[in-house]
């Protein structure tokens, strides 16, 4: 088989690494890829959002299966275009991708099907936002409705921060069209868990649990980011929590089926768990980043086979097999991220790494013989071990072998 993976980051590097292990696969192509992906796959100089060029490439190269990494091409309808051309692709169609393309769309779905979530109101102007938030207790969660690269969520601690955030999103268009509507939510407390599910025609098959770190600073302080680290498995589930999650997933399946969706791909369910009661924070419609980098090293099943079964509607929960190992991933990011940062700083990587370590590239590029940073999140160093503490130690040992004047990282991942 020939596989095409769409995307540029650490998630796509991890996907390419995993699918290349399948005995069915004879070649892996990644559009557009990065400096690390080039060692295991063929980079294709096509932007992930250039859908006509991607379709033409898949037809010319007789690609057997395409896997979509990022959300933007999904929301633009890449799956619809591939399927119209008779090509096999794994990801939700444009209609289903609205679950990530609009937070209001998702909240309405959750409420219609009585799926536990934070109370909310969607506003379309700054003045309406001020009026709605005046009666709410602090902190208040403010979410740009559309795609904002993981940065469109602010937990406002003061009335002044509420005003500044609404002004930035709605009057100064910080996130462009994504902030034309803002979802205002109550603040939930508890443990945040990422639950990624393979979806086969509205049937959800949960992967193992992962936990990620969204905040820019240690102790979960500072601005929201796309994710600066993670670990898997997450804490063991109590029986009542496991039952609560199963009930919640059944409600999602019923909602998808009853409303006439045909969702095949990945549904990322962000959960907040308080006193063993899960509530949905968000839906994403693709593999998470950095969750993918800590989940796939623990997946013993053939990912290509799982995807084929999902597309063919014959996936079974027993098809997913997991290693008992723990994994911890630490993201090295450009200094200044998630705000402004400098690019093209040289990075010196270790000449070799141990068998219980993995290094996935996020935002890197090779200029002549030098690897440089071109993104906010640059590398994900993953450690494996029989315990989370051991995996954490191996991850940070790898981090310390990476040399650059412009990289930083949180030191509390996996504690």
Short mmCIF file of N, CA and C in Angstrom, two decimals, residues 71 100 103 144 146-154 175 178 212-215 223-227 282 284 286 289 337-338 377:
data_model
loop_
_atom_site.label_atom_id
_atom_site.label_comp_id
_atom_site.label_asym_id
_atom_site.label_seq_id
_atom_site.Cartn_x
_atom_site.Cartn_y
_atom_site.Cartn_z
N UNK A 71 -6.93 19.96 11.43
CA UNK A 71 -8.36 20.24 11.33
C UNK A 71 -8.74 21.12 10.14
N UNK A 100 -15.58 20.62 15.10
CA UNK A 100 -14.41 21.40 15.49
C UNK A 100 -14.45 22.80 14.89
N UNK A 103 -17.54 25.87 17.80
CA UNK A 103 -17.81 25.42 19.18
C UNK A 103 -19.29 25.55 19.51
N UNK A 144 -13.28 31.59 21.30
CA UNK A 144 -13.57 31.96 19.91
C UNK A 144 -14.27 30.78 19.25
N UNK A 146 -14.65 29.68 16.16
CA UNK A 146 -14.05 28.93 15.06
C UNK A 146 -12.65 28.43 15.36
N UNK A 147 -11.93 28.05 14.29
CA UNK A 147 -10.59 27.48 14.43
C UNK A 147 -9.60 28.58 14.80
N UNK A 148 -8.82 28.32 15.87
CA UNK A 148 -7.84 29.31 16.34
C UNK A 148 -6.53 28.64 16.73
N UNK A 149 -6.23 27.48 16.12
CA UNK A 149 -4.96 26.77 16.33
C UNK A 149 -4.70 26.48 17.80
N UNK A 150 -5.76 26.15 18.55
CA UNK A 150 -5.61 25.78 19.95
C UNK A 150 -5.42 26.95 20.89
N UNK A 151 -5.48 28.19 20.38
CA UNK A 151 -5.18 29.36 21.22
C UNK A 151 -6.41 30.22 21.47
N UNK A 152 -7.58 29.81 21.03
CA UNK A 152 -8.75 30.66 21.11
C UNK A 152 -9.57 30.52 22.37
N UNK A 153 -8.98 29.98 23.44
CA UNK A 153 -9.69 29.81 24.70
C UNK A 153 -8.97 30.60 25.79
N UNK A 154 -9.72 31.44 26.49
CA UNK A 154 -9.17 32.23 27.60
C UNK A 154 -10.01 31.99 28.84
N UNK A 175 -8.49 36.61 16.22
CA UNK A 175 -8.52 35.30 15.56
C UNK A 175 -9.29 35.36 14.24
N UNK A 178 -12.77 33.50 13.15
CA UNK A 178 -13.02 32.55 14.25
C UNK A 178 -13.64 33.23 15.46
N UNK A 212 -2.99 15.91 28.60
CA UNK A 212 -2.06 16.87 28.01
C UNK A 212 -2.04 18.16 28.83
N UNK A 213 -1.06 18.99 28.53
CA UNK A 213 -0.81 20.23 29.27
C UNK A 213 -0.97 21.40 28.32
N UNK A 214 -2.02 22.18 28.52
CA UNK A 214 -2.34 23.26 27.58
C UNK A 214 -1.65 24.58 27.92
N UNK A 215 -1.36 24.82 29.19
CA UNK A 215 -0.87 26.13 29.60
C UNK A 215 0.61 26.31 29.28
N UNK A 223 -0.81 31.52 29.34
CA UNK A 223 -1.70 31.47 28.20
C UNK A 223 -1.94 30.05 27.71
N UNK A 224 -3.06 29.86 27.01
CA UNK A 224 -3.33 28.58 26.38
C UNK A 224 -2.42 28.38 25.17
N UNK A 225 -2.02 27.14 24.95
CA UNK A 225 -1.20 26.78 23.80
C UNK A 225 -1.87 25.62 23.07
N UNK A 226 -1.22 25.15 22.02
CA UNK A 226 -1.70 23.95 21.34
C UNK A 226 -1.41 22.68 22.12
N UNK A 227 -0.64 22.79 23.21
CA UNK A 227 -0.28 21.62 24.03
C UNK A 227 1.23 21.50 24.15
N UNK A 282 -14.92 19.90 24.98
CA UNK A 282 -14.82 20.23 23.56
C UNK A 282 -14.80 18.95 22.73
N UNK A 284 -12.87 17.71 19.12
CA UNK A 284 -12.01 17.93 17.95
C UNK A 284 -12.25 16.76 17.01
N UNK A 286 -9.97 15.22 14.92
CA UNK A 286 -8.71 14.67 14.38
C UNK A 286 -7.87 14.18 15.55
N UNK A 289 -2.64 16.63 19.29
CA UNK A 289 -1.21 16.89 19.31
C UNK A 289 -0.94 17.69 20.58
N UNK A 337 6.55 31.69 22.38
CA UNK A 337 5.31 31.00 22.06
C UNK A 337 4.45 30.90 23.32
N UNK A 338 3.13 31.12 23.26
CA UNK A 338 2.27 31.16 22.06
C UNK A 338 2.06 32.55 21.47
N UNK A 377 5.62 25.32 18.33
CA UNK A 377 6.02 24.03 18.91
C UNK A 377 7.00 23.38 17.93
#
